[in-house]
Coordinates of C-alpha atoms in Angstrom, one line a residue:
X5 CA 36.4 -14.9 -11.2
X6 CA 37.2 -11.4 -9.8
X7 CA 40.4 -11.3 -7.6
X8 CA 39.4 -9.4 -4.4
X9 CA 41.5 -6.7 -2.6
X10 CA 38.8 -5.7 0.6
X11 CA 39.2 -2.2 1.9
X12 CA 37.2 -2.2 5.1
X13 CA 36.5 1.0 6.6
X14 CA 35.3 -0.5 10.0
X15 CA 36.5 -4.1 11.8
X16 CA 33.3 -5.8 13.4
X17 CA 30.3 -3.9 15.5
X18 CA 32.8 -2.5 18.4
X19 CA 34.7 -0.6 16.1
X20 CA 31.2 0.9 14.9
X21 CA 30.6 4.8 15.0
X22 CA 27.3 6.2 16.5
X23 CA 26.2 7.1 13.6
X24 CA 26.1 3.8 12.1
X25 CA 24.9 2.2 14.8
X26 CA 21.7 4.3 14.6
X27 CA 21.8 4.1 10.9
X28 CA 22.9 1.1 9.6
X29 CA 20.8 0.0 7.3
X30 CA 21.5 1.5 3.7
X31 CA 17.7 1.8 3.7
X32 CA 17.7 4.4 5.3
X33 CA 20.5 6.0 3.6
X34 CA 19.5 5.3 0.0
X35 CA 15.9 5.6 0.0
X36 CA 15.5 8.4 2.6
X37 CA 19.0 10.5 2.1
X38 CA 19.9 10.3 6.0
X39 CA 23.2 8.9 7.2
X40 CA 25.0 9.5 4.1
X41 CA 28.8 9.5 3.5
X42 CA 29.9 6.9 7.0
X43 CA 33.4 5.1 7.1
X44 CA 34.9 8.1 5.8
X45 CA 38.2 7.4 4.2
X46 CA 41.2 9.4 2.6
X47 CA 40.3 11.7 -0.4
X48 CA 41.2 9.0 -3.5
X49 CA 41.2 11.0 -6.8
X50 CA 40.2 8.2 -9.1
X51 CA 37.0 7.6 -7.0
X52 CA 36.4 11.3 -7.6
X53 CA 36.6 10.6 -11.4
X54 CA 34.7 7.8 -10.9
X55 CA 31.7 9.5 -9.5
X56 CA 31.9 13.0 -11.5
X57 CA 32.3 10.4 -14.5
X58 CA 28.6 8.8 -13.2
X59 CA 26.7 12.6 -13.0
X60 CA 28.6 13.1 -16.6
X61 CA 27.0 10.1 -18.4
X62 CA 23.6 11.4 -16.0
X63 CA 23.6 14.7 -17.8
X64 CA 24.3 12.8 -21.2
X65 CA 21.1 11.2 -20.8
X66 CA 18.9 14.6 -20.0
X67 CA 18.6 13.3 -16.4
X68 CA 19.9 17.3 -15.1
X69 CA 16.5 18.2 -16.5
X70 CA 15.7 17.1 -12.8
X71 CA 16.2 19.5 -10.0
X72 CA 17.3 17.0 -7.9
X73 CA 19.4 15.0 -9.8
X74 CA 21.0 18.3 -10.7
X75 CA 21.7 19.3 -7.0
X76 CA 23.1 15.8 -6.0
X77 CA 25.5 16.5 -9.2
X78 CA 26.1 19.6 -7.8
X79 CA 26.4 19.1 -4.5
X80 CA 28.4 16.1 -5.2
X81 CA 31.4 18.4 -7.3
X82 CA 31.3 20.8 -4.2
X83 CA 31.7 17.7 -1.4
X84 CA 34.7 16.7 -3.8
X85 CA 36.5 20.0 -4.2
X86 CA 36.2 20.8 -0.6
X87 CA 37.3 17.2 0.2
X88 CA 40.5 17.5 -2.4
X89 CA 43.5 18.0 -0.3
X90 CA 45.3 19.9 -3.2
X91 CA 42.6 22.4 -3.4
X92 CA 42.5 25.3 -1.2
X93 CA 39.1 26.8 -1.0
X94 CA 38.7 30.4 -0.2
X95 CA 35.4 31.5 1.6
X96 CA 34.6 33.3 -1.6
X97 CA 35.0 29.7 -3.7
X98 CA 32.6 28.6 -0.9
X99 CA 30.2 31.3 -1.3
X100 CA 30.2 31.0 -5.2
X101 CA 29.9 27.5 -5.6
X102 CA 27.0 27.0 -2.9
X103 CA 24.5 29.6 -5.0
X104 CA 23.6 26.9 -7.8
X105 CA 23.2 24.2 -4.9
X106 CA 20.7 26.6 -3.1
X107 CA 18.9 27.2 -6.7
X108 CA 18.7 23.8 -7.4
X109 CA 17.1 22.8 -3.9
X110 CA 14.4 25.5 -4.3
X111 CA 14.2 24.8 -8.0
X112 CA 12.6 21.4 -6.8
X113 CA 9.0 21.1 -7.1
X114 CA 8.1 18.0 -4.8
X115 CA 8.3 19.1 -1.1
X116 CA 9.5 16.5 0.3
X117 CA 12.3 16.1 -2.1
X118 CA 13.1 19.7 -1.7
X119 CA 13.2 18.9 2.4
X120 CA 15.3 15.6 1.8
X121 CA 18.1 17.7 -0.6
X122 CA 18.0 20.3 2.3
X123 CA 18.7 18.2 4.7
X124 CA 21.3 16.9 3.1
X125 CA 23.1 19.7 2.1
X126 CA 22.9 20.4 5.7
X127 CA 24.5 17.5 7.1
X128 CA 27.4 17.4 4.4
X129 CA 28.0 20.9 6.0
X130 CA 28.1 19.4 9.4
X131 CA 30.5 16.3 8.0
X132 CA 32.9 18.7 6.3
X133 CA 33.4 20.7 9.2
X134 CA 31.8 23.8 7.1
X135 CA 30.5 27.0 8.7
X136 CA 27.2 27.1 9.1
X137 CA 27.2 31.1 8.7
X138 CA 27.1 30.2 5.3
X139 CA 23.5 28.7 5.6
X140 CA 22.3 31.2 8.0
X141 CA 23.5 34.8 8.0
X142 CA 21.8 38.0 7.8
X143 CA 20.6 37.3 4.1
X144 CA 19.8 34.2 4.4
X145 CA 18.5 31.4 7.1
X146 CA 18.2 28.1 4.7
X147 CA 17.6 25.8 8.0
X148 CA 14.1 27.8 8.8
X149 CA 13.7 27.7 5.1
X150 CA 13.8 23.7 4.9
X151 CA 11.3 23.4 8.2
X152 CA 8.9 25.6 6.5
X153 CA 8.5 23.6 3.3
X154 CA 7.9 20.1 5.8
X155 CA 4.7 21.7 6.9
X156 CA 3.6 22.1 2.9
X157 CA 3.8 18.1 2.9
X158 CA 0.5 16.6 2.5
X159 CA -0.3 13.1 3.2
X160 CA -0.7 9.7 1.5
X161 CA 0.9 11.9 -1.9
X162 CA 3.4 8.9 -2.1
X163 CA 2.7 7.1 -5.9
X164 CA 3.4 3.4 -4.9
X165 CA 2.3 -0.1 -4.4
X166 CA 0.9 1.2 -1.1
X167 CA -1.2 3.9 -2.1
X168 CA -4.0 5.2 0.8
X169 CA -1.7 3.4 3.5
X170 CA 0.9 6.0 4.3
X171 CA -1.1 8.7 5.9
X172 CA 1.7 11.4 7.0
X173 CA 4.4 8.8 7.0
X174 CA 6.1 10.9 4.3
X175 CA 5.8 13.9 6.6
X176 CA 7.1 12.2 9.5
X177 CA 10.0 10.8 7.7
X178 CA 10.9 14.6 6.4
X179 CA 10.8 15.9 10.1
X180 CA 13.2 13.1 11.3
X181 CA 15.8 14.2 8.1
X182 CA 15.0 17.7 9.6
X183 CA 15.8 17.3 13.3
X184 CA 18.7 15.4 12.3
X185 CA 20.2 18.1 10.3
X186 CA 19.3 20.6 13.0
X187 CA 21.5 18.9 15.3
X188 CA 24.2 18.5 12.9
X189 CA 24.6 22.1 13.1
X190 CA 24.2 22.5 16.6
X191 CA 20.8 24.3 16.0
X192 CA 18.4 21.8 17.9
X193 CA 17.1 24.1 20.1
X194 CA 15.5 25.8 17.7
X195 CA 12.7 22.8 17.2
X196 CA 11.6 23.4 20.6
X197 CA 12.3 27.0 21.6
X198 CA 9.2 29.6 20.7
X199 CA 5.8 29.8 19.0
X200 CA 6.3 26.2 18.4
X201 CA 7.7 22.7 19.4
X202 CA 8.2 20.9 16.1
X203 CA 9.2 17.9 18.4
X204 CA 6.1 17.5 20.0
X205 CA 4.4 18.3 16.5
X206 CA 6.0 15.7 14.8
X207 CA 5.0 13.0 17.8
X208 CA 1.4 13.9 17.0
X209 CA 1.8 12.5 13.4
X210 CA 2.8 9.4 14.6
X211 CA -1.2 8.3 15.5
X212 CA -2.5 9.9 11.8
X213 CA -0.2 6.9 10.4
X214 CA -2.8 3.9 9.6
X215 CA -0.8 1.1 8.8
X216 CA 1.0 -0.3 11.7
X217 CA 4.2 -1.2 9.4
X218 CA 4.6 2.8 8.4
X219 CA 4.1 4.0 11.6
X220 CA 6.9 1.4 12.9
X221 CA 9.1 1.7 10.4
X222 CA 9.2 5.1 9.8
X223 CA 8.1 6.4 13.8
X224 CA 11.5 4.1 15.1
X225 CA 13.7 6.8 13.1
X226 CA 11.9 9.9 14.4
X227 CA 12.2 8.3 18.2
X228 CA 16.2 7.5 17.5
X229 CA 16.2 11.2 16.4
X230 CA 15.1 12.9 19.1
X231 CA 16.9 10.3 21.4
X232 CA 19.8 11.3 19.8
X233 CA 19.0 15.0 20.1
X234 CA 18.8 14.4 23.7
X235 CA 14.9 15.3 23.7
X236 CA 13.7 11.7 25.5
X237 CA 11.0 14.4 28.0
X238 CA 9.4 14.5 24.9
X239 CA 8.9 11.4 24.1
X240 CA 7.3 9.8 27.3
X241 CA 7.7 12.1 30.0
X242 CA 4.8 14.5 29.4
X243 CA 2.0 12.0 30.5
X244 CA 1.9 10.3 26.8
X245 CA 4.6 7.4 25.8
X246 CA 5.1 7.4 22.0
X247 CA 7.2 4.7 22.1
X248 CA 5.1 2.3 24.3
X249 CA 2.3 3.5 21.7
X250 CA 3.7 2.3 18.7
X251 CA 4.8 -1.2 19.9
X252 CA 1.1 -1.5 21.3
X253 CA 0.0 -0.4 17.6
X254 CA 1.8 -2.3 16.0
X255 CA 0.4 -5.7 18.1
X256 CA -2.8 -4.9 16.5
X257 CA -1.8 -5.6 13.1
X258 CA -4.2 -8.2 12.4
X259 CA -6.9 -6.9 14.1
X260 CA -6.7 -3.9 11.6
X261 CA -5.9 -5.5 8.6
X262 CA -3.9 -3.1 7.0
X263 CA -0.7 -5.2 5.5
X264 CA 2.2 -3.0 3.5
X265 CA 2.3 -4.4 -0.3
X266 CA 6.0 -5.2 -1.3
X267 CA 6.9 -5.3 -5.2
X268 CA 6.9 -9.1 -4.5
X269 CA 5.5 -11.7 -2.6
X270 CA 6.6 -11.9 1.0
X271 CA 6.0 -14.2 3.7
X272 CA 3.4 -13.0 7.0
X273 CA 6.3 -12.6 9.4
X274 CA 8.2 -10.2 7.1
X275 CA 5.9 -7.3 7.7
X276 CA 5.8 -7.7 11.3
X277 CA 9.6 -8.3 12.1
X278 CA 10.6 -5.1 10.1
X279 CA 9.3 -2.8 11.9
X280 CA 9.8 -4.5 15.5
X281 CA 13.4 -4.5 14.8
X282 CA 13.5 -1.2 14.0
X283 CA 11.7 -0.2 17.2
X284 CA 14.1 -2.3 18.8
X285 CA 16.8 0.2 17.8
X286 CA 14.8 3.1 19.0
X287 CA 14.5 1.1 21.9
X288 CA 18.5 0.4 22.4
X289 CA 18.4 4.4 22.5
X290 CA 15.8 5.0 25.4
X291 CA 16.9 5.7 29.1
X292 CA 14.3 2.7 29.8
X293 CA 15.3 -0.4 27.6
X294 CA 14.1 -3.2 29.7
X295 CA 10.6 -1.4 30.7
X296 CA 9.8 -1.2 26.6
X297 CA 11.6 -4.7 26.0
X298 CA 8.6 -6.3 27.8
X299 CA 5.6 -4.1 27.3
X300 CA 2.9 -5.9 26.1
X301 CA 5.4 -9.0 25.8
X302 CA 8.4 -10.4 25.6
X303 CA 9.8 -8.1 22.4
X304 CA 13.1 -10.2 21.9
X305 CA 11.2 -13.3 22.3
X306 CA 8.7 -11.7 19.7
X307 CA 12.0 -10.8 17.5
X308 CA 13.4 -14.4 17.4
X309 CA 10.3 -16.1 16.6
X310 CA 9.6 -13.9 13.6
X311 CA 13.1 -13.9 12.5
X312 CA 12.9 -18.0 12.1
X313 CA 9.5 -17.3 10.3
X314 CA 10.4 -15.2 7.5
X315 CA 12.4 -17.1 4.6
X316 CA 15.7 -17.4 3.8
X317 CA 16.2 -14.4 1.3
X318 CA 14.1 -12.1 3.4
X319 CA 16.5 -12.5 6.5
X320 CA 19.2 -11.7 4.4
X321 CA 17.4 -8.3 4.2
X322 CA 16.6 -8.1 8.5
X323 CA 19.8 -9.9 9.7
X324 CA 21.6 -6.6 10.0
X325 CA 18.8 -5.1 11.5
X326 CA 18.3 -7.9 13.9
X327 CA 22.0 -7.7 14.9
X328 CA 22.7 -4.1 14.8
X329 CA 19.7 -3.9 17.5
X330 CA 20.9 -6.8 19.6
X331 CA 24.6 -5.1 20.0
X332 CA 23.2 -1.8 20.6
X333 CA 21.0 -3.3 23.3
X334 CA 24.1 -5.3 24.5
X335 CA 21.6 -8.6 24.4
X336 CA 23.5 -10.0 21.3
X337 CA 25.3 -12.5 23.1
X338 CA 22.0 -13.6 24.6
X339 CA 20.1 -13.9 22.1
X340 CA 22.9 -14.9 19.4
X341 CA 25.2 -17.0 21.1
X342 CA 26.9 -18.1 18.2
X343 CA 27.1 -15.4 15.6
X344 CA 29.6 -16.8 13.1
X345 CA 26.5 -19.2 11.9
X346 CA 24.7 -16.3 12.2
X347 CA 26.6 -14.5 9.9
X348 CA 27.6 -17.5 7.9
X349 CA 24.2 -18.5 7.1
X350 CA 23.0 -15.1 6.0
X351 CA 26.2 -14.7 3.6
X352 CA 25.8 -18.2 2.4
X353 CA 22.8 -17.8 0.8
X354 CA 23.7 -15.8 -2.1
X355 CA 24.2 -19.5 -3.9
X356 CA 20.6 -19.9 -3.9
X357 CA 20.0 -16.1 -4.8
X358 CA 19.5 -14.7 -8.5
X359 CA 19.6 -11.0 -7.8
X360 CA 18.5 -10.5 -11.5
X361 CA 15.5 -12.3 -10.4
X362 CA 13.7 -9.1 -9.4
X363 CA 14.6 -6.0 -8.3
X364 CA 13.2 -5.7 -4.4
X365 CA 13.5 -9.1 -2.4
X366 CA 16.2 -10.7 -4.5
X367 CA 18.0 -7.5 -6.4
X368 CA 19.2 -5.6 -3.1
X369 CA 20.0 -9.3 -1.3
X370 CA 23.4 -9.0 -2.2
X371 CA 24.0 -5.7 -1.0
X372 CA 23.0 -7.0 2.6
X373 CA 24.7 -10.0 2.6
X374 CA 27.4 -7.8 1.4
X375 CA 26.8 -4.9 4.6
X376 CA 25.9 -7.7 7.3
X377 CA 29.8 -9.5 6.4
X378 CA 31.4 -5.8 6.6
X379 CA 29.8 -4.4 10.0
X380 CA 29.8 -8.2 11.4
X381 CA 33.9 -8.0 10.6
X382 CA 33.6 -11.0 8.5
X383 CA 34.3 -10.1 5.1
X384 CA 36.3 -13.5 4.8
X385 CA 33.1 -14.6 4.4
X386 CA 32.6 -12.6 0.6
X387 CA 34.5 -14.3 -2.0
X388 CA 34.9 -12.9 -6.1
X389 CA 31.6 -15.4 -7.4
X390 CA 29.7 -13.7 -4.8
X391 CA 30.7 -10.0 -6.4
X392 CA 30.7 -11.2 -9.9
X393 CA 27.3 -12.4 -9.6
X394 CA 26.3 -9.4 -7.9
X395 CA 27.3 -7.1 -10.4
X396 CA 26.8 -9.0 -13.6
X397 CA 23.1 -9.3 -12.4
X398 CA 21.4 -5.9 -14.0
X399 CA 20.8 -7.1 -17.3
X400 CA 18.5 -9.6 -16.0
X401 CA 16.3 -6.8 -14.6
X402 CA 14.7 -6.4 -18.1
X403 CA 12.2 -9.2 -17.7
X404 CA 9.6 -7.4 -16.6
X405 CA 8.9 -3.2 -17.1
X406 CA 8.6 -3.1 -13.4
X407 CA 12.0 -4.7 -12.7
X408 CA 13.4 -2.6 -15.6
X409 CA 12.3 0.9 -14.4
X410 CA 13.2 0.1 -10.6
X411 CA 16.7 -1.2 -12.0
X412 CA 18.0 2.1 -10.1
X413 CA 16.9 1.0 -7.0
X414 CA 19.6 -2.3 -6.8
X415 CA 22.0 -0.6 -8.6
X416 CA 22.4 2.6 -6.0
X417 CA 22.7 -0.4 -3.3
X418 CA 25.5 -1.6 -5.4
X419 CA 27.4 1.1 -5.6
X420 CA 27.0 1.9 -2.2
X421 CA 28.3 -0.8 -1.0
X422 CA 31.0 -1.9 -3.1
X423 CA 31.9 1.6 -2.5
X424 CA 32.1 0.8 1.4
X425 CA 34.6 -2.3 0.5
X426 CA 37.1 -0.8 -1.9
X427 CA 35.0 -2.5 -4.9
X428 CA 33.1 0.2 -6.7
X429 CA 36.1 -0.3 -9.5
X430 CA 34.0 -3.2 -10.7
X431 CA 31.1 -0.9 -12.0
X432 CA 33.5 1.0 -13.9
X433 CA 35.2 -1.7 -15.7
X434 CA 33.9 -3.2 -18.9
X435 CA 32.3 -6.7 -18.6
X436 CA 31.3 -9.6 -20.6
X437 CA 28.0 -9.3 -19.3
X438 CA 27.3 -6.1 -20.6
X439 CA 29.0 -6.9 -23.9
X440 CA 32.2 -5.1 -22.8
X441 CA 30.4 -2.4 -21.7
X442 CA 30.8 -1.0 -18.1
X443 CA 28.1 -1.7 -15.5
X444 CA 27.5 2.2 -15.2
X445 CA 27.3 3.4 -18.1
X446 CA 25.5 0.3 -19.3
X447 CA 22.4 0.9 -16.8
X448 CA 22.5 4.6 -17.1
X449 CA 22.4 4.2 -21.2
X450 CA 19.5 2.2 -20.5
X451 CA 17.4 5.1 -18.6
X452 CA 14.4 6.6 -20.1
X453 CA 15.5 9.9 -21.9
X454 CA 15.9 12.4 -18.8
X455 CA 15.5 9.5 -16.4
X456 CA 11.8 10.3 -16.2
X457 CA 10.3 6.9 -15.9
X458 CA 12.6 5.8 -13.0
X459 CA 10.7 7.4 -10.4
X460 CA 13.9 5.8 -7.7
X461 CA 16.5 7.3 -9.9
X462 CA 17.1 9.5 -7.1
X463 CA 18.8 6.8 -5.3
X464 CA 21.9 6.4 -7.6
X465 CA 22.0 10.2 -6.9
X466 CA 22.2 9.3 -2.7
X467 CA 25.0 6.4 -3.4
X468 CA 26.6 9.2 -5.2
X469 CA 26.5 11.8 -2.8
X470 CA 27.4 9.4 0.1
X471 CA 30.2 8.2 -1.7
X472 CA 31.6 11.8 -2.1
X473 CA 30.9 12.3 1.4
X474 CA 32.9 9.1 2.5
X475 CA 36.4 10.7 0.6
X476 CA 36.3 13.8 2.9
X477 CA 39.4 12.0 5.5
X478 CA 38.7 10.1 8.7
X479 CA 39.4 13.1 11.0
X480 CA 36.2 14.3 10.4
X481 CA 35.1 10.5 11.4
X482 CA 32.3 11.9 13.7
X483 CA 30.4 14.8 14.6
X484 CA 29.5 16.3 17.6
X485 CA 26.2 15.1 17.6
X486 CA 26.8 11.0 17.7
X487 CA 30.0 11.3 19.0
X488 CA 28.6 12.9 22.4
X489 CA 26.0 10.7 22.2
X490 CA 25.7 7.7 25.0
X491 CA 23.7 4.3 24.5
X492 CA 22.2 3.9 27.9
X493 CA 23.8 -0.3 27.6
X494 CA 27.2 -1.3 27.2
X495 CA 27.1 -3.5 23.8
X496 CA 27.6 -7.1 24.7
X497 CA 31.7 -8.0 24.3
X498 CA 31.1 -11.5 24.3
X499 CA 29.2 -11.3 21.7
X500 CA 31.9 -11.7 19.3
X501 CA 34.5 -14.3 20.7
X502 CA 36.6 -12.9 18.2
X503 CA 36.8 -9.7 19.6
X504 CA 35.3 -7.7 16.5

């Protein structure tokens, strides 16, 4: 059994930055690019190896024939050598090595990719403490550049199980990566200043969303956005309320009959409770939490009836959610009085779990369980079976083509967050279970030549990024942005008798 050596970058949810507590979920982080590189931790040198070892065995397997794998490598090698305390970059090492990163962003074909590398390049600026001159100057002005290519996104382009049900959810999603990185540069005025208010634009897409899921899901991260931007007018003080909108949208979800498809079977609560507890973040965010915590009904009563719906393995995927929502509307204690079983039962049910099982409901389990123990402070609760098992489950994903060719999706949770608690080593050490092989280059051998089957390869590239991001030193813990940021309710202290 693996002998464990924790490194946790955070102690429970009132040692939580703003940014995580907006972004918690690595959903949002690995399949959308936003909120990468949190718990940032001293430059390590062997975790740069590790990860410029990772884009190496990428390029072995032709997967640089992709722009965007190409920038992440790139952007990844500039992240590190700026982070590198024994490096000294000039602004002329700056300006030189950010001219391939540029090319490879505009290189990229798919508009909303080419908006999601943008936006990412933008807020690893923001994190490293980088200025922004070098994005916009006389020659250049790369924000405008990345706005412009969100209006060339067209809808329902998205090639998944839920095909015809997205409407511009891919567009609104690209406009919240956009305004965040806006305001990680201190440009925000810009989206609402002049011919245009991309604000109020991007509000309007909300109602050209059909299915009530999308439109929660995705419209609670472009409300926490703007929240965050400090933009609430805009969101229900000019005679509309988006937010009261989408909670009364998403009550009609039976009536219109329009339920997401998930890779596997899920239970009728699951798509309901997702997106409520997302809106119940947004919500945590408003200047008005207790008027949109009982519109329509009773939205916490609502929460906790759905969450003892759904099945075991699904609430290891919507516990965080549920709890990150709670504390940030200081209601945990309420509505959680006792949040070691909480907490307990989610972890504990990684005995019943086979992650190889399939790559979605069962495959990124772990990596909850694994996320809900760290932010809850409880990562007593994680012992070496539950990593071993964890890691040792890839293999398994070649049951089925489906669970084969999505085997990047688990993985880049993985990483991510064995990254978070000082375990990423265990990917990089040879295993019995990959016939003394290591995890990584074991999956990535496994690739389709050039990586051009695995349509979510891209989110090994975002674990990658993010963990590049993470080694540039806790004093640039926070920016501006979420550190000057306010919830409108003090988080519940007694939520956690133990303090955490």
């Amino acid at each position: 059994m693996t002998s464990l050596s924790f490194s946790a970058p955070v102690d429970g949810l009132h040692h939580l930055s703003n940014e995580t507590r907006v972004i918690a979920t690595p959903w949002s982080r690995m399949v959308r690019g936003i909120g990468l590189g949190q718990h940032p931790v001293a430059y390590d040198a062997e975790a740069a190896a590790r990860i410029r070892h990772t884009f190496d065995l990428l390029s072995a397997k032709g997967a640089d024939s992709s722009a965007y794998t190409r920038f992440s490598r790139l952007l990844a090698h500039f992240v590190l050598d700026v982070a590198d305390p024994d490096r000294h970059l000039r602004r002329s090492d700056l300006e030189q090595g950010l001219v391939p990163i540029l090319d490879a962003v505009r290189a990229e074909a798919n508009p909303y990719f080419r908006v999601m590398a943008g936006c990412i390049l933008m807020d690893a600026f923001a994190k490293l403490g980088l200025d922004r001159a070098l994005l916009v100057n006389a020659e250049t002005d790369f924000p405008a550049e990345i706005l412009a290519v969100a209006d060339t996104i067209e809808p329902d382009r998205i090639k998944d199980e839920n095909a015809g049900r997205h409407g511009h959810y891919e567009k609104l999603s690209a406009y919240s990566a956009v305004f965040l990185a806006f305001g990680q540069l201190g440009l925000r005025d810009r989206l609402v200043v002049g011919r245009r208010n991309h604000v109020r634009e991007a509000l309007g897409l909300l109602e050209r969303i059909p299915a009530p899921f999308f439109r929660g899901r995705g419209g609670s991260m472009l409300l926490s956005v703007i929240s965050v931007l400090g933009y609430e007018r805009f969101i229900s003080g000019e005679g509309r309320d988006y937010r009261k909108e989408v909670l009364s949208y998403l009550d009609r979800a039976d009536e219109l009959s329009l339920p997401p498809a998930f890779p596997q079977p899920m239970s009728e609560s699951f798509p309901k409770v997702y997106p409520l507890l997302t809106m119940l973040n947004a919500i945590a965010m408003s200047d008005r939490p207790e008027e949109y915590l009982t519109h329509g009904r009773d939205r916490l009563a609502e929460a906790k009836e759905l969450m003892g719906r759904i099945t075991p393995v699904e609430r290891t995927h919507m516990g965080l959610y549920y709890i990150i929502a709670l504390h940030n509307l200081g209601r945990l204690h309420e509505q959680v009085p006792d949040l070691d079983a909480l907490v307990e039962d989610i972890v504990g049910q990684w005995v019943h779990i086979d992650p190889g099982a399939n790559y979605f409901l069962h495959g990124i389990s772990y990596a909850y369980i694994v996320q809900t123990a760290l932010l809850t402070g409880r990562l007593a609760l994680i012992d070496g079976k539950t990593l071993d098992r964890l890691v040792d489950g890839f293999p398994d994903l070649d049951r089925t083509d489906d669970d084969r060719i999505n085997r990047p999706y688990p993985f880049a949770y993985a990483l991510n967050v064995l990254g978070e608690v000082g375990c990423s080593h265990l990917l990089f050490e040879p295993r019995d279970a990959y016939g003394g092989a290591t995890p990584i280059a074991w999956v990535i051998d496994r690739l389709s030549e050039g990586g051009r089957e695995e349509h979510r390869l891209y989110m090994l590239n975002h674990a990658l990024v993010s963990y590049a991001l993470r080694l540039r030193g806790p004093r640039w813990a926070e920016t501006p942005l979420f550190k000057n940021f306010r919830f409108p309710r003090p988080n519940d202290r007694g939520a956690d008798r133990h303090g955490r």
